[in-house]
Amino acid sequence: MNQRIPVTELTSDFKGRAREALADSQLRSNFRTAMDSLMRKRADAFSDEDEREGLRELGNHIRARSLSNLPDLLEQLETRLTANGIKVHWAETVEEANEIVHGLIEAHDGRQVVKGKSMVSEEMEMNDYLADRDIECLESDMGEYIVQLDNEKPSHIIMPAIHKNARQVSALFNEKLGEHVSEDVDELIQTGRRILRRKFLEADVGVSGVNFAIAETGTLLLVENEGNGRMSTTSPPVHIAVTGIEKVVSNLRDVVPLVSLLTRSALGQPITTYVNLISGPRKPDELDGPEEVHLVLLDNGRTGAFTDAQMRQTLNCIRCGACMNHCPVYTRVGGHTYGEVYPGPIGKIVTPHMVGLDQVPDHPSASSLCGACGEVCPVKIPIPELLQRLRQENVQAPGHEPVSVKGAGSKYSRKERLMWRAWVMLNTRPAFYKLFLWGATRFRALAPKKAGPWTENHSAPVPAARSLHDLARDHLKNSDILGEKS
Amino acid sequence: MSARANILNKLRTSLAGTTPRPDEFDESLVTGPWRYPPEERIARLRELMEAVHTEVHQTSEGDWPARVAELLAKREITNLLYAPATPHGEQLARAWKGEAGRPALRVYDRPVEEWKAELFNDVQASVTGTLGGIAATGSLVLWPDRNEPRLMSLVPPVHIALLKASAIHDNWYNMMTDQNWAAGLPSNALLVSGPSKTADIEQVLAYGAHGPKELIVLILEDV
Ligand code: SF4
């Protein structure tokens, strides 16, 4: 299998990739059309504002309550799952998680793995890890399958191939599969179905993600529309689920509002075609289902985000994608510009904890802080607030304690810090301010022609000959506005 | 130290001095807007299911086996997977016995390993019962078991589901609490709300992704 070309190698940084994406009119129209339609669908699905806001409040409550008791819930989950016959594994890093998954596959002499959609497996780059060890790991979600076929990463967490149109997919199928298919979407999907059905039949191991892990009953809940999730978790003799440690909720009933929030926010659907609740492997008297079910719980930076009460809120996320659908920046630059597993607003707040803020220094500032993401988030994560916090962390002076985000301070510049100090002094001490005004108006011709990135797209600011204060004083003197002459 | 101990320790350190939040689950938020007078439940479920390409028919306890035959004949389907040990399976076999031109009845009576290729390649349709339905979201509830295993409602391209009108609940919350699901779930429980579908290419909806291409629901109105 071909290796993926890491997007980061194509163009080195966010700004460079953004420039390329902005110049790609096909890409921009693919995203614009898709995001407009997703926004409309969500709005239709939440037509009653009071109902929506009540449910978001409840969603936030459930997630916050779960996190406030996370270690105990994880233990309860483990106990319940174990009692149900599901084996639980813990991994601090993606390497550990990959080793666990690989070990399980090896133990069954597995050569073919079929995978349902899972963002955590993307974090792990599981496909590449297994391919390097001669194990085929095939994506079975239609969007993921298309993306994998083209050696790309998903550009959206719910709609992985949204950056491509039908013509591009048809060209890809013709090139990679030697299948002559038209641009008709039904025909394309039926081709994918035919190929993947054979894989479901043959696969030794099925891998999936988890939407919610229920501690009370020891249940893994998965939502999906295609049926590939059910196939991957039911047909092969072994099922391995991978998920982040934050996905646990206390009670079965907690998933009722969360599933409703998830499917309505993501796709505007009252519910997905399938809600799949897995509470155990095949029982002795049953005729199908996997003989073994495993759950791998992954940390990968989540305990880091957890240390800080404000940042902990990033772990509320139920991965619905609504924040990216409503983001003016994401809509214009697309998912690949972010260069990481999670794009868009949610990506900007979770990625720093996974890879370090110094690896994604432009992420927190790639936002107009318009607030749309925070307004639509079904579990009320205050994304704009967290972005501002990350901007501060980004310019933290060296030696600043405590460090709450890995890789903080990479954008710190002594020069910038000094300039802001001077600005504060000028604006808080009238004498300095007057002196500055006097100088700026007299020597305006000497104003710098270049003012950093500002003058890349704007003309340089030139001070006026007279300050507003000055003009106002004159104006007042010459008019009878003060009423003294009457 | 193990990964497990490290993760739990880190989480506990971060929570030191805090107490878990109390449970303030307000159930009216998930039940209030989703209640229907009994006579409207079928209509609501039907409307939602039909909106996602489910074929819904209202029939009766006595008539449904003939209805199934009709639906299959129309599609020129020649075999049907059914569960003889269930009351509805028994009824179907009895009703079809001696009738000419009925599709061949197949039975899921072995572990899947023994006939997986046949199940995937040859079986054209299946008929299963359901645990009930949910009006709020237009969903069927399936609890697969030995008689009607998990793949029975997933692999055949056409799935026919029998739903008793009296088993249609207002919403998922009421159903799971009335039946106390939390006390014990089967190894697999499912909500099914239409035939399989995808919108992964240009958001164009296409049915028959990986699961059934067609879902046919027969509502038995008199039970
Ligand atoms: S941050 Fe909120 S809106 Fe964005 S994916 Fe997560 S839950 Fe959805």
XYZ file of C-alpha atoms and ligand atoms in Angstrom:
717
model
C 0.000 0.000 0.000
C 1.230 3.477 -0.785
C 2.407 5.615 2.038
C 0.491 8.738 2.751
C 2.179 11.938 1.821
C 2.050 13.989 5.002
C 0.355 17.225 4.132
C 2.955 19.121 6.120
C 5.636 18.211 3.635
C 3.849 19.732 0.698
C 3.884 23.232 2.061
C 5.523 23.866 5.332
C 3.135 25.973 7.347
C -0.456 26.968 7.889
C -0.097 30.309 6.119
C 1.501 28.780 3.039
C -1.154 26.085 2.809
C -3.906 28.637 3.382
C -2.595 30.723 0.497
C -2.653 27.685 -1.786
C -6.126 26.679 -0.708
C -7.469 30.186 -1.199
C -6.183 30.162 -4.759
C -7.935 26.844 -5.539
C -11.370 27.848 -6.741
C -12.599 24.247 -7.126
C -11.691 23.470 -3.519
C -13.324 26.629 -2.304
C -16.550 25.982 -4.093
C -16.625 22.345 -2.874
C -16.356 23.553 0.715
C -18.660 26.532 0.362
C -21.471 24.415 -1.085
C -21.073 21.675 1.496
C -20.856 23.971 4.509
C -23.851 26.041 3.388
C -25.929 22.922 3.127
C -24.740 21.511 6.464
C -25.551 24.787 8.207
C -29.017 24.813 6.695
C -29.672 21.227 7.730
C -28.614 21.867 11.296
C -30.813 24.951 11.517
C -33.804 22.953 10.238
C -33.159 20.162 12.720
C -33.197 22.612 15.629
C -36.198 24.689 14.631
C -37.283 25.314 18.212
C -34.758 27.579 19.855
C -35.845 26.887 23.440
C -35.694 23.165 22.878
C -32.243 23.498 21.337
C -30.837 25.645 24.107
C -32.275 23.408 26.830
C -30.723 20.379 25.211
C -27.322 22.077 24.778
C -27.421 22.966 28.455
C -28.110 19.341 29.308
C -25.376 18.172 26.928
C -22.894 20.458 28.619
C -24.026 19.283 32.032
C -23.592 15.613 31.158
C -20.132 16.078 29.704
C -18.957 18.320 32.553
C -20.372 15.911 35.127
C -18.606 12.981 33.486
C -15.286 14.812 33.429
C -15.669 15.889 37.050
C -15.647 12.207 37.923
C -13.529 10.874 35.068
C -11.056 8.574 36.841
C -13.807 6.797 38.791
C -15.962 6.492 35.694
C -13.091 4.978 33.733
C -12.620 2.397 36.448
C -16.320 1.664 36.538
C -16.345 1.352 32.769
C -13.444 -1.073 32.899
C -15.129 -3.190 35.566
C -18.408 -3.349 33.653
C -16.827 -4.025 30.288
C -14.669 -6.745 31.781
C -17.723 -8.334 33.396
C -19.379 -8.241 29.974
C -16.398 -9.984 28.396
C -14.807 -6.961 26.717
C -11.080 -6.602 27.356
C -9.832 -3.112 28.219
C -6.354 -1.782 27.326
C -4.788 1.535 28.277
C -2.317 3.553 26.208
C -0.620 6.822 27.076
C 0.791 7.459 23.625
C -0.167 6.634 20.065
C 2.876 4.332 19.851
C 1.580 2.306 22.780
C -1.896 2.179 21.283
C -0.531 0.998 17.939
C 1.547 -1.675 19.645
C -1.510 -2.940 21.493
C -3.612 -3.075 18.336
C -0.812 -4.706 16.385
C -0.257 -7.266 19.157
C -3.928 -8.220 19.125
C -3.956 -8.614 15.363
C -0.759 -10.698 15.451
C -2.216 -12.936 18.139
C -4.874 -13.926 15.616
C -2.526 -14.082 12.646
C -4.562 -11.285 11.147
C -3.587 -9.960 7.720
C -6.678 -8.061 6.723
C -8.231 -5.408 8.900
C -11.361 -3.528 8.010
C -12.005 -0.309 9.809
C -15.067 1.765 10.578
C -14.656 5.498 10.866
C -12.514 6.482 13.841
C -10.766 9.798 14.406
C -8.674 8.298 17.200
C -7.239 5.776 14.743
C -6.325 8.793 12.599
C -4.490 10.254 15.589
C -2.605 6.966 15.770
C -1.969 6.862 12.003
C -2.933 3.241 12.445
C -3.231 2.476 8.740
C 0.396 3.384 8.103
C 1.620 1.653 11.247
C -0.063 -1.586 10.211
C 0.891 -1.264 6.543
C 4.537 -1.085 7.602
C 3.986 -4.435 9.275
C 2.371 -6.045 6.242
C -1.164 -5.781 7.504
C -3.754 -4.275 5.237
C -5.962 -1.844 7.112
C -8.783 -0.741 4.896
C -11.108 2.158 5.594
C -14.732 1.169 5.033
C -16.575 4.439 5.531
C -17.167 5.644 1.957
C -15.553 9.018 2.576
C -12.587 7.525 4.405
C -12.197 4.903 1.694
C -11.973 7.606 -0.972
C -9.458 9.590 1.058
C -7.340 6.509 1.757
C -7.373 5.566 -1.914
C -5.876 8.956 -2.730
C -3.273 8.785 0.082
C -4.817 11.772 1.766
C -6.028 12.668 5.211
C -9.685 13.445 5.937
C -10.512 17.107 5.487
C -13.566 17.035 7.757
C -14.237 14.891 10.823
C -17.713 13.836 9.685
C -17.359 14.117 5.910
C -13.781 13.040 5.220
C -13.910 13.479 1.440
C -15.919 16.671 1.323
C -13.084 18.446 -0.507
C -13.665 16.266 -3.574
C -16.539 16.405 -6.019
C -18.076 13.467 -7.881
C -15.933 14.075 -10.953
C -12.772 13.862 -8.880
C -13.970 10.679 -7.153
C -14.827 9.067 -10.463
C -11.368 9.918 -11.837
C -9.825 8.442 -8.699
C -11.799 5.183 -9.020
C -10.820 4.918 -12.665
C -7.175 5.479 -11.878
C -6.736 3.440 -8.694
C -9.295 0.683 -9.093
C -9.344 0.370 -12.843
C -13.129 0.651 -12.541
C -14.848 2.575 -15.251
C -17.498 4.401 -13.366
C -19.379 7.507 -14.344
C -19.755 10.583 -12.201
C -23.103 9.354 -11.002
C -22.979 9.272 -7.206
C -25.135 6.146 -6.949
C -22.864 4.290 -9.306
C -19.786 5.402 -7.385
C -21.279 4.272 -4.089
C -22.355 0.918 -5.520
C -18.795 0.352 -6.716
C -17.487 1.059 -3.221
C -20.146 -1.234 -1.766
C -19.187 -4.111 -4.012
C -15.477 -3.865 -3.229
C -15.913 -3.377 0.490
C -18.504 -6.135 0.910
C -15.850 -8.628 -0.119
C -13.551 -7.130 2.493
C -16.160 -7.412 5.230
C -16.541 -11.040 4.338
C -12.818 -11.761 4.387
C -11.457 -9.516 7.151
C -9.774 -11.127 10.171
C -10.188 -8.129 12.430
C -12.556 -5.171 12.567
C -11.516 -1.838 14.051
C -13.874 0.957 15.042
C -14.082 4.110 17.080
C -16.583 4.789 19.848
C -18.974 7.714 20.173
C -19.896 7.140 23.796
C -18.714 4.570 26.325
C -21.341 3.959 28.987
C -19.905 3.178 32.436
C -23.192 2.041 33.999
C -23.800 -0.815 31.579
C -20.366 -1.400 30.060
C -21.534 -0.468 26.574
C -19.839 1.022 23.518
C -22.169 3.168 21.458
C -21.514 3.942 17.789
C -23.598 6.044 15.429
C -23.430 5.806 11.655
C -25.465 5.851 8.458
C -23.694 3.472 6.138
C -23.716 0.170 7.988
C -19.948 -0.162 7.673
C -19.651 0.400 11.408
C -22.009 -2.499 12.092
C -20.177 -4.604 9.521
C -16.745 -3.871 11.012
C -17.904 -4.577 14.542
C -19.991 -7.669 13.744
C -18.629 -9.640 10.827
C -14.895 -10.226 11.616
C -14.043 -12.659 14.447
C -12.257 -9.932 16.432
C -13.381 -6.371 17.112
C -10.968 -3.761 18.427
C -12.460 -0.398 19.411
C -10.151 2.551 19.975
C -11.186 5.724 21.739
C -10.021 8.658 23.822
C -10.318 8.476 27.606
C -12.784 11.368 27.612
C -15.572 9.525 25.792
C -17.090 7.923 28.868
C -20.482 8.928 30.300
C -22.034 7.719 33.558
C -25.459 6.425 32.669
C -27.232 4.819 29.769
C -29.865 7.571 29.790
C -27.103 10.182 29.315
C -26.703 9.090 25.724
C -30.281 10.013 24.781
C -29.670 13.779 24.672
C -26.075 13.350 23.492
C -27.025 11.229 20.475
C -29.762 13.702 19.584
C -27.343 16.638 19.856
C -24.699 14.788 17.878
C -26.757 13.700 14.885
C -28.729 16.923 14.623
C -25.647 19.132 14.949
C -23.545 17.066 12.581
C -25.909 16.347 9.714
C -29.275 17.760 10.679
C -30.655 14.239 11.068
C -33.111 13.449 13.886
C -31.065 10.271 14.314
C -28.530 8.339 12.264
C -29.597 5.226 10.382
C -27.886 3.041 12.953
C -27.255 3.469 16.646
C -25.193 0.451 17.589
C -24.869 -0.496 21.262
C -22.228 -3.137 21.878
C -22.141 -4.693 25.331
C -20.185 -7.854 24.736
C -18.711 -10.402 22.357
C -20.699 -13.318 20.972
C -22.298 -15.322 23.783
C -21.894 -19.130 23.760
C -25.378 -19.684 22.362
C -25.189 -16.923 19.744
C -24.385 -17.482 16.082
C -22.545 -14.336 15.088
C -20.747 -11.292 16.416
C -17.025 -11.208 17.212
C -15.589 -13.864 19.530
C -13.431 -11.172 21.108
C -14.036 -7.490 21.737
C -11.273 -5.142 22.904
C -11.313 -1.500 23.887
C -8.136 0.592 23.726
C -8.360 3.767 25.813
C -5.943 6.403 24.558
C -4.555 9.406 26.422
C -2.393 11.212 23.816
C -2.332 14.599 25.537
C -5.817 14.436 27.039
C -4.564 14.213 30.632
C -2.519 17.340 29.816
C -5.609 19.294 28.785
C -7.343 17.885 31.851
C -4.908 19.545 34.284
C -6.331 22.985 33.570
C -9.986 23.573 34.442
C -10.489 25.922 31.497
C -8.712 23.743 28.954
C -10.483 20.647 30.305
C -13.592 21.846 28.502
C -12.014 20.768 25.212
C -12.713 17.222 26.408
C -16.459 17.898 26.326
C -16.285 17.558 22.559
C -18.552 14.946 20.970
C -16.930 15.382 17.523
C -19.994 16.597 15.674
C -18.149 18.928 13.321
C -20.697 21.760 13.670
C -17.968 24.202 14.679
C -16.114 23.672 11.415
C -19.296 23.785 9.354
C -19.980 27.249 10.744
C -16.407 28.556 10.682
C -15.702 31.268 8.102
C -12.003 30.412 8.141
C -12.473 26.639 7.732
C -14.985 27.159 4.919
C -12.442 29.180 2.975
C -9.220 27.298 3.601
C -10.586 23.740 3.937
C -9.519 20.990 6.276
C -6.091 20.141 4.872
C -4.716 23.598 5.551
C -4.673 22.785 9.248
C -2.172 20.005 8.519
C -3.370 17.921 11.462
C -5.913 15.222 12.241
C -8.553 17.579 13.632
C -9.207 20.665 11.496
C -11.330 23.715 12.179
C -12.146 25.292 15.523
C -12.114 22.040 17.470
C -8.781 21.151 15.893
C -7.349 24.445 17.006
C -8.152 23.773 20.638
C -7.357 20.042 20.887
C -4.289 19.746 18.654
C -1.945 21.797 20.884
C -2.481 19.275 23.694
C -1.648 16.388 21.379
C 1.325 17.669 19.425
C 2.375 20.777 21.376
C 1.469 24.395 20.690
C 4.903 25.012 19.153
C 4.003 22.578 16.349
C 0.854 24.510 15.454
C 1.707 28.092 16.448
C -0.608 29.672 13.873
C -3.687 27.719 14.879
C -4.979 29.959 17.680
C -4.700 33.074 15.539
C -6.332 31.559 12.434
C -9.663 32.823 13.698
C -11.639 36.008 13.441
C -13.129 35.249 16.878
C -16.548 35.736 15.321
C -17.952 33.342 17.914
C -19.984 31.107 15.578
C -18.253 27.922 16.768
C -19.049 28.555 20.411
C -22.636 29.421 19.553
C -23.343 26.176 17.716
C -21.310 23.759 19.828
C -23.856 21.245 21.182
C -21.947 20.813 24.439
C -21.222 24.522 24.811
C -17.439 24.545 24.630
C -16.451 28.230 24.756
C -14.126 27.835 21.781
C -13.381 31.564 21.209
C -12.440 31.939 24.876
C -10.088 28.961 24.627
C -8.528 30.375 21.464
C -7.784 33.611 23.278
C -6.263 31.647 26.119
C -4.072 29.763 23.644
C -2.982 33.036 22.072
C -1.735 34.089 25.498
C -0.031 30.740 26.057
C 1.601 31.147 22.664
C 3.488 34.274 23.729
C 4.246 33.189 27.279
C 7.710 34.446 28.321
C 10.378 31.768 28.799
C 10.485 30.378 32.306
C 6.826 31.164 32.921
C 5.284 28.736 35.436
C 3.170 26.705 35.504
C 3.137 25.490 31.921
C -0.404 24.390 31.159
C -0.050 23.736 27.440
C 2.740 21.684 25.966
C 4.995 23.816 23.742
C 3.705 27.158 25.032
C 5.704 30.319 24.428
C 6.942 29.517 20.935
C 5.677 32.817 19.595
C 7.231 34.855 22.392
C 9.332 37.720 21.049
C 11.253 40.154 23.208
C 10.777 42.870 20.669
C 7.012 42.458 20.583
C 6.847 42.337 24.367
C 8.835 45.611 24.586
C 6.637 47.282 22.029
C 3.501 46.422 23.991
C 5.139 47.624 27.206
C 5.815 50.945 25.517
C 2.243 51.058 24.239
C 0.876 50.502 27.725
C 3.101 53.238 29.139
C 2.019 55.717 26.468
C -1.644 55.007 26.982
C -1.688 55.042 30.739
C 0.408 58.163 31.420
C -0.986 61.434 30.052
C 2.365 63.226 30.053
C 3.991 60.589 27.850
C 0.951 60.484 25.633
C 1.058 64.243 25.041
C 4.737 64.140 24.296
C 4.179 61.273 21.836
C 1.348 63.124 20.078
C 3.450 66.205 19.780
C 6.296 64.211 18.214
C 4.118 62.056 15.958
C 2.341 65.033 14.392
C 5.496 67.119 13.934
C 7.642 64.337 12.505
C 4.920 62.492 10.604
C 7.025 62.380 7.477
C 9.404 60.080 9.311
C 6.728 57.437 10.048
C 8.021 53.962 8.990
C 6.901 52.777 5.550
C 6.873 49.158 6.653
C 4.951 47.948 9.661
C 5.478 44.211 9.692
C 2.735 41.950 8.298
C 0.253 44.867 8.377
C 1.836 46.537 5.338
C 1.779 43.282 3.347
C -1.859 43.997 2.559
C -2.468 47.560 3.739
C -0.821 50.895 3.136
C 1.306 52.107 6.019
C -0.434 54.342 8.566
C 0.721 57.971 8.483
C -0.113 60.217 11.444
C -2.244 63.244 10.617
C -0.774 66.729 10.832
C -2.963 67.550 13.798
C -4.340 65.177 16.400
C -8.040 64.684 17.021
C -7.654 66.221 20.472
C -6.147 69.286 18.919
C -8.875 69.619 16.284
C -11.590 69.126 18.856
C -10.189 71.832 21.056
C -10.225 74.291 18.140
C -13.699 73.284 17.165
C -15.008 73.890 20.635
C -13.268 77.241 20.881
C -14.774 78.506 17.601
C -18.316 77.405 18.209
C -20.760 78.554 20.829
C -21.438 74.994 21.720
C -20.511 75.672 25.321
C -23.174 78.307 25.407
C -20.968 80.867 27.147
C -21.763 83.770 24.760
C -25.504 83.625 24.945
C 4.144 2.184 36.281
C 1.486 0.989 33.905
C -0.240 3.260 31.430
C -3.451 2.663 33.333
C -1.971 3.795 36.652
C -0.303 6.809 35.040
C -3.463 7.990 33.345
C -5.624 7.544 36.446
C -3.023 9.217 38.664
C -2.739 12.229 36.424
C -6.501 12.607 36.311
C -6.808 12.245 40.089
C -4.045 14.794 40.707
C -5.829 17.292 38.478
C -9.084 16.779 40.351
C -7.562 16.989 43.831
C -9.778 19.021 46.142
C -12.805 18.993 43.820
C -16.021 17.035 44.153
C -17.938 15.363 41.323
C -20.857 17.375 40.042
C -24.281 16.202 41.166
C -26.537 14.593 38.594
C -28.979 17.234 37.379
C -30.414 15.323 34.456
C -33.655 17.038 33.498
C -35.644 14.315 31.798
C -38.383 16.667 30.647
C -35.910 17.972 28.048
C -35.778 14.601 26.308
C -39.405 13.593 26.823
C -41.490 16.800 26.867
C -41.167 17.761 23.190
C -41.403 14.128 22.088
C -44.829 12.930 23.251
C -47.653 11.929 20.951
C -51.235 10.887 21.438
C -51.447 7.098 20.795
C -53.364 7.549 17.551
C -50.590 9.753 16.127
C -47.650 7.519 16.876
C -47.906 5.424 13.735
C -48.249 8.493 11.545
C -45.221 10.154 13.106
C -43.036 7.061 12.803
C -44.183 6.539 9.245
C -43.502 10.078 8.200
C -39.950 10.053 9.528
C -39.111 6.618 8.191
C -40.529 7.349 4.767
C -38.533 10.553 4.629
C -35.404 8.387 4.593
C -36.677 5.921 1.968
C -38.150 3.262 4.221
C -41.141 1.464 2.762
C -43.845 1.269 5.419
C -47.054 -0.772 5.212
C -49.836 -1.039 7.730
C -51.242 -4.540 7.895
C -52.567 -7.007 10.429
C -51.380 -9.916 12.482
C -53.183 -12.341 10.197
C -52.314 -10.802 6.852
C -48.657 -10.007 6.988
C -47.258 -13.319 5.632
C -49.216 -12.789 2.416
C -47.996 -9.215 2.312
C -44.408 -10.381 2.559
C -44.962 -12.809 -0.329
C -46.411 -10.012 -2.431
C -43.552 -7.609 -1.697
C -40.951 -10.228 -2.520
C -42.689 -11.320 -5.711
C -42.749 -7.745 -6.910
C -38.968 -7.654 -6.484
C -38.484 -11.074 -8.023
C -36.766 -12.243 -4.876
C -36.369 -16.003 -4.700
C -35.136 -16.640 -1.181
C -35.838 -15.280 2.284
C -33.926 -15.700 5.533
C -36.303 -16.238 8.446
C -36.264 -17.476 12.047
C -38.430 -20.626 12.372
C -38.168 -20.740 16.168
C -39.888 -17.393 16.686
C -43.700 -17.119 16.764
C -43.665 -14.936 13.651
C -41.299 -17.324 11.871
C -43.573 -20.208 12.672
C -46.562 -18.283 11.423
C -44.838 -17.425 8.159
C -43.844 -21.024 7.485
C -47.386 -22.203 8.250
C -48.973 -19.598 6.013
C -46.649 -20.266 3.113
C -46.820 -24.014 3.351
C -48.191 -25.581 0.223
C -48.499 -22.210 -1.537
C -46.953 -22.180 -4.967
C -44.322 -19.698 -6.069
C -43.179 -18.650 -2.613
C -39.499 -17.762 -2.202
C -37.346 -20.496 -0.671
C -37.030 -20.130 3.079
C -33.516 -20.048 4.509
C -32.589 -20.447 8.143
C -29.733 -18.927 10.156
C -29.105 -22.092 12.131
C -25.297 -22.347 12.192
C -22.485 -20.144 13.435
C -21.818 -17.553 10.745
C -18.337 -18.966 10.001
C -19.974 -22.030 8.521
C -21.885 -20.159 5.866
C -20.565 -16.588 5.719
C -19.958 -16.528 1.977
C -23.421 -17.905 1.325
C -24.976 -15.326 3.635
C -23.104 -12.512 1.905
C -23.502 -13.707 -1.651
C -26.759 -15.635 -1.922
C -29.316 -14.458 0.581
C -31.566 -11.881 -1.030
C -33.828 -10.816 1.822
C -34.557 -11.362 5.492
C -37.536 -10.949 7.761
C -37.115 -10.263 11.468
C -39.183 -9.129 14.395
C -38.410 -5.992 16.398
C -38.475 -5.123 20.067
C -40.470 -2.038 19.233
C -40.394 1.339 17.574
C -39.751 4.968 18.500
C -42.097 7.627 17.160
C -39.905 10.636 17.984
C -37.062 9.624 15.703
C -38.729 7.100 13.386
C -36.674 4.171 14.619
C -36.977 0.432 15.005
C -35.419 -1.224 18.032
C -33.691 -4.545 17.440
C -32.202 -6.813 20.044
C -30.577 -9.545 17.966
C -30.442 -12.986 19.591
C -29.772 -16.606 18.720
C -32.849 -16.848 16.541
C -32.324 -13.579 14.736
C -28.578 -12.955 14.889
C -26.903 -9.601 14.341
C -26.028 -10.017 10.667
C -29.539 -11.108 9.748
C -30.774 -7.519 9.639
C -27.571 -6.188 8.057
C -26.225 -8.357 5.269
C -29.236 -9.206 3.054
C -29.967 -6.383 0.584
C -33.624 -6.282 1.605
C -34.665 -6.300 5.259
C -38.303 -6.698 6.225
C -39.080 -5.801 9.832
C -42.286 -6.578 11.692
C -43.421 -3.942 14.137
C -46.362 -4.309 16.485
C -48.315 -1.060 16.711
C -48.610 -1.489 20.468
C -44.808 -1.588 20.753
C -44.295 1.906 19.339
C -43.059 4.205 22.099
C -43.054 7.968 22.116
C -39.329 8.420 22.524
C -36.162 6.493 23.258
C -35.866 7.778 26.804
C -39.294 6.520 27.822
C -38.723 3.199 26.158
C -35.393 2.525 27.843
C -36.593 3.599 31.261
C -39.967 1.805 31.026
C -38.191 -1.383 30.078
C -35.244 -0.758 32.399
C -32.564 -1.294 29.785
C -29.904 -0.179 32.245
C -30.423 -3.408 34.178
C -29.116 -5.488 31.312
C -28.467 -4.956 27.643
C -27.959 -7.771 25.131
C -24.519 -8.151 23.538
C -25.817 -5.987 20.715
C -28.791 -3.624 20.663
C -29.671 -1.459 17.694
C -31.787 1.436 16.646
C -32.446 1.212 12.920
C -33.981 4.217 11.215
C -33.913 3.428 7.522
C -31.959 1.581 4.858
C -28.216 2.182 4.914
C -27.133 5.397 3.247
C -24.287 7.812 2.719
C -23.829 11.421 1.717
C -20.054 11.221 1.582
C -19.754 12.280 -2.053
C -20.777 15.888 -2.536
C -23.433 15.437 0.119
C -25.581 13.662 -2.420
C -27.684 11.107 -0.600
C -27.221 7.557 -1.892
C -29.041 4.575 -0.420
C -27.632 1.082 -0.051
C -24.172 1.941 1.239
C -23.012 -1.157 3.128
C -26.150 -2.466 4.790
C -29.604 -3.173 3.335
C -30.527 -1.226 0.228
C -34.156 -1.488 1.200
C -35.876 -1.486 4.563
C -39.513 -2.516 4.577
C -41.508 -2.094 7.774
C -44.772 -3.916 8.275
C -46.774 -2.379 11.083
C -49.169 -4.910 12.568
C -51.986 -2.641 13.599
C -54.034 -5.070 15.643
C -51.333 -6.148 18.068
S -16.156 21.459 19.616
Fe -18.367 21.350 19.814
S -19.091 21.880 17.737
Fe -16.915 21.349 17.518
S -16.885 19.168 17.023
Fe -16.708 19.340 19.260
S -18.804 19.164 20.003
Fe -18.946 19.632 17.822
